[in-house]
Short mmCIF file of C-alpha atoms in Angstrom, two decimals:
data_model
loop_
_atom_site.label_atom_id
_atom_site.label_comp_id
_atom_site.label_asym_id
_atom_site.label_seq_id
_atom_site.Cartn_x
_atom_site.Cartn_y
_atom_site.Cartn_z
CA UNK A 1 0.00 0.00 0.00
CA UNK A 2 3.02 2.26 -0.19
CA UNK A 3 1.98 5.61 -1.64
CA UNK A 4 -1.65 4.49 -1.96
CA UNK A 5 -4.87 5.84 -0.48
CA UNK A 6 -6.70 3.27 1.67
CA UNK A 7 -10.30 3.00 2.86
CA UNK A 8 -11.09 0.64 5.72
CA UNK A 9 -14.76 -0.24 6.12
CA UNK A 10 -15.41 -1.67 9.56
CA UNK A 11 -12.96 -0.68 12.27
CA UNK A 12 -13.46 -3.41 14.80
CA UNK A 13 -10.32 -4.98 16.25
CA UNK A 14 -8.91 -6.17 12.91
CA UNK A 15 -9.86 -2.99 11.05
CA UNK A 16 -8.25 -0.89 13.78
CA UNK A 17 -5.08 -2.97 13.56
CA UNK A 18 -5.02 -2.39 9.81
CA UNK A 19 -4.62 1.38 10.32
CA UNK A 20 -1.12 1.42 11.85
CA UNK A 21 -0.09 -1.43 9.56
CA UNK A 22 -1.17 0.56 6.48
CA UNK A 23 0.59 3.63 7.85
CA UNK A 24 3.81 1.68 8.51
CA UNK A 25 3.58 0.24 4.99
CA UNK A 26 3.55 3.77 3.58
CA UNK A 27 -0.12 4.51 2.84
CA UNK A 28 -0.52 8.12 1.68
CA UNK A 29 -3.95 8.55 3.23
CA UNK A 30 -6.20 6.35 5.35
CA UNK A 31 -9.98 6.69 5.62
CA UNK A 32 -11.89 4.75 8.29
CA UNK A 33 -15.61 4.03 8.03
CA UNK A 34 -17.75 2.51 10.80
CA UNK A 35 -21.14 2.72 12.50
CA UNK A 36 -19.71 3.40 15.97
CA UNK A 37 -18.40 6.91 16.77
CA UNK A 38 -16.20 5.50 19.56
CA UNK A 39 -14.45 3.21 17.08
CA UNK A 40 -13.90 6.15 14.73
CA UNK A 41 -12.31 8.18 17.54
CA UNK A 42 -9.94 5.31 18.18
CA UNK A 43 -9.27 5.03 14.43
CA UNK A 44 -8.19 8.70 14.43
CA UNK A 45 -5.86 8.13 17.37
CA UNK A 46 -4.33 5.16 15.55
CA UNK A 47 -3.55 7.25 12.48
CA UNK A 48 -6.61 7.42 10.21
CA UNK A 49 -6.50 10.72 8.34
CA UNK A 50 -10.26 11.02 8.19
CA UNK A 51 -13.22 9.08 9.55
CA UNK A 52 -16.78 8.73 8.35
CA UNK A 53 -19.95 7.37 9.93
CA UNK A 54 -21.23 4.57 7.74
CA UNK A 55 -24.82 5.76 8.15
CA UNK A 56 -23.92 9.06 6.44
CA UNK A 57 -24.91 8.26 2.87
CA UNK A 58 -22.43 10.71 1.35
CA UNK A 59 -19.19 9.23 2.67
CA UNK A 60 -18.32 7.73 -0.73
CA UNK A 61 -18.67 11.15 -2.38
CA UNK A 62 -16.60 12.75 0.40
CA UNK A 63 -13.80 10.25 -0.16
CA UNK A 64 -13.96 10.85 -3.91
CA UNK A 65 -13.68 14.58 -3.17
CA UNK A 66 -10.54 13.96 -1.07
CA UNK A 67 -9.00 11.90 -3.91
CA UNK A 68 -9.54 14.39 -6.77
CA UNK A 69 -12.65 12.49 -7.87
CA UNK A 70 -10.80 9.25 -8.54
CA UNK A 71 -11.58 7.22 -5.41
CA UNK A 72 -9.20 5.29 -3.19
CA UNK A 73 -6.53 2.93 -4.45
CA UNK A 74 -7.18 0.19 -1.88
CA UNK A 75 -10.26 -1.02 0.01
CA UNK A 76 -9.90 -3.15 3.13
CA UNK A 77 -13.45 -4.36 3.76
CA UNK A 78 -13.59 -5.64 7.33
CA UNK A 79 -17.27 -5.33 8.23
CA UNK A 80 -18.96 -8.03 6.18
CA UNK A 81 -22.07 -5.84 5.87
CA UNK A 82 -23.66 -5.67 2.43
CA UNK A 83 -24.01 -1.86 2.30
CA UNK A 84 -20.36 -1.39 3.34
CA UNK A 85 -19.21 -3.85 0.69
CA UNK A 86 -21.20 -2.09 -2.04
CA UNK A 87 -20.19 1.40 -0.93
CA UNK A 88 -16.57 0.38 -0.40
CA UNK A 89 -16.35 -0.96 -3.95
CA UNK A 90 -18.01 2.25 -5.19
CA UNK A 91 -15.33 4.27 -3.36
CA UNK A 92 -12.52 2.52 -5.27
CA UNK A 93 -10.85 4.17 -8.24
CA UNK A 94 -10.73 2.44 -11.60
CA UNK A 95 -8.07 -0.27 -11.42
CA UNK A 96 -8.18 -0.31 -7.61
CA UNK A 97 -7.71 -3.29 -5.32
CA UNK A 98 -10.17 -4.64 -2.76
CA UNK A 99 -9.41 -7.11 0.01
CA UNK A 100 -12.64 -8.54 1.40
CA UNK A 101 -11.97 -9.78 4.91
CA UNK A 102 -15.34 -9.26 6.65
CA UNK A 103 -17.56 -12.33 6.59
CA UNK A 104 -21.13 -11.56 5.50
CA UNK A 105 -23.85 -13.27 7.48
CA UNK A 106 -26.18 -13.13 4.50
CA UNK A 107 -25.96 -13.14 0.72
CA UNK A 108 -24.67 -9.88 -0.73
CA UNK A 109 -26.18 -8.46 -3.91
CA UNK A 110 -23.64 -6.64 -6.07
CA UNK A 111 -23.81 -4.98 -9.44
CA UNK A 112 -20.70 -6.86 -10.53
CA UNK A 113 -20.54 -5.18 -13.93
CA UNK A 114 -20.76 -1.64 -12.52
CA UNK A 115 -18.72 -2.11 -9.33
CA UNK A 116 -16.01 -4.53 -10.47
CA UNK A 117 -15.80 -5.39 -14.18
CA UNK A 118 -16.14 -1.94 -15.76
CA UNK A 119 -13.80 -0.48 -13.13
CA UNK A 120 -11.16 -3.17 -13.68
CA UNK A 121 -10.88 -3.94 -9.98
CA UNK A 122 -8.78 -6.67 -8.43
CA UNK A 123 -10.74 -8.34 -5.63
CA UNK A 124 -9.02 -10.59 -3.11
CA UNK A 125 -10.49 -12.85 -0.47
CA UNK A 126 -8.71 -14.32 2.52
CA UNK A 127 -7.37 -17.78 3.11
CA UNK A 128 -5.24 -19.41 5.75
CA UNK A 129 -2.42 -20.74 3.59
CA UNK A 130 -0.09 -17.80 4.30
CA UNK A 131 -1.03 -17.39 7.93
CA UNK A 132 2.48 -17.96 9.29
CA UNK A 133 4.13 -15.69 6.71
CA UNK A 134 1.78 -12.88 7.74
CA UNK A 135 2.33 -13.67 11.42
CA UNK A 136 6.11 -13.29 11.05
CA UNK A 137 5.73 -10.02 9.15
CA UNK A 138 3.51 -8.58 11.89
CA UNK A 139 5.78 -9.87 14.63
CA UNK A 140 8.70 -8.10 12.96
CA UNK A 141 6.76 -4.82 12.69
CA UNK A 142 5.83 -4.93 16.38
CA UNK A 143 9.36 -5.88 17.51
CA UNK A 144 10.90 -3.08 15.44
CA UNK A 145 8.35 -0.62 16.90
CA UNK A 146 6.98 0.20 13.46
CA UNK A 147 3.48 -0.30 14.84
CA UNK A 148 2.04 -0.01 18.35
CA UNK A 149 -1.06 -2.07 18.92
CA UNK A 150 -1.50 -1.19 22.60
CA UNK A 151 -4.04 1.53 21.80
CA UNK A 152 -6.39 -1.11 20.39
CA UNK A 153 -6.66 -2.68 23.85
CA UNK A 154 -9.41 -0.55 25.34
CA UNK A 155 -10.14 -2.63 28.45
CA UNK A 156 -8.32 -5.07 30.73
CA UNK A 157 -10.70 -6.88 33.05
CA UNK A 158 -10.37 -9.74 35.51
CA UNK A 159 -11.67 -13.06 34.19
CA UNK A 160 -14.60 -12.88 36.60
CA UNK A 161 -15.85 -9.80 34.73
CA UNK A 162 -16.43 -11.64 31.45
CA UNK A 163 -20.12 -10.61 31.53
CA UNK A 164 -19.04 -6.96 31.61
CA UNK A 165 -16.66 -7.67 28.72
CA UNK A 166 -19.53 -8.99 26.59
CA UNK A 167 -21.68 -5.99 27.50
CA UNK A 168 -18.87 -3.60 26.55
CA UNK A 169 -18.27 -5.43 23.27
CA UNK A 170 -21.95 -5.30 22.33
CA UNK A 171 -22.12 -1.58 23.18
CA UNK A 172 -19.63 -0.74 20.44
CA UNK A 173 -17.43 1.26 22.81
CA UNK A 174 -14.72 -1.38 23.20
CA UNK A 175 -12.19 -2.57 20.67
CA UNK A 176 -9.98 -5.31 22.09
CA UNK A 177 -10.75 -6.55 25.59
CA UNK A 178 -8.20 -8.55 27.56
CA UNK A 179 -9.47 -10.90 30.26
CA UNK A 180 -6.71 -11.16 32.87
CA UNK A 181 -6.38 -14.68 34.27
CA UNK A 182 -4.34 -13.62 37.30
#
């Protein structure tokens, strides 16, 4: 993503982690999109240049405005929600690349011709075959202090407070919760 503009739809734990990784990899601009204002605040602290509420219907146009009308170079779709997938693909420039990592819980209707074929997009899914290669790359980035993932940990609770952890997670105000076994 070096020198590329990146949009991340869905800034849960994995989407939030993608922000400092994209920044360390040289992204020129990072846009974060989510339904939770608290997650967007955290996205800003982690290095997103601009954040947008997913329910604001004009976020695609705003991103196009920030990219001279072209759209972003890279989409990291982390939410798995049909509207975010459609809007994320619409926010991509012609010839852009999309990595679909969010797992939809329902079938997603896409205008494949309009959103992918005519734009010449490259769309990638995920698979586990390169899991260890990715693990070692991330481990190296953390060890060399190129990324700091501590900000993603929003709560550390004793194991006995697991009910509170689930409540926090459902509220949308927590990112990564650590249950301390001590």
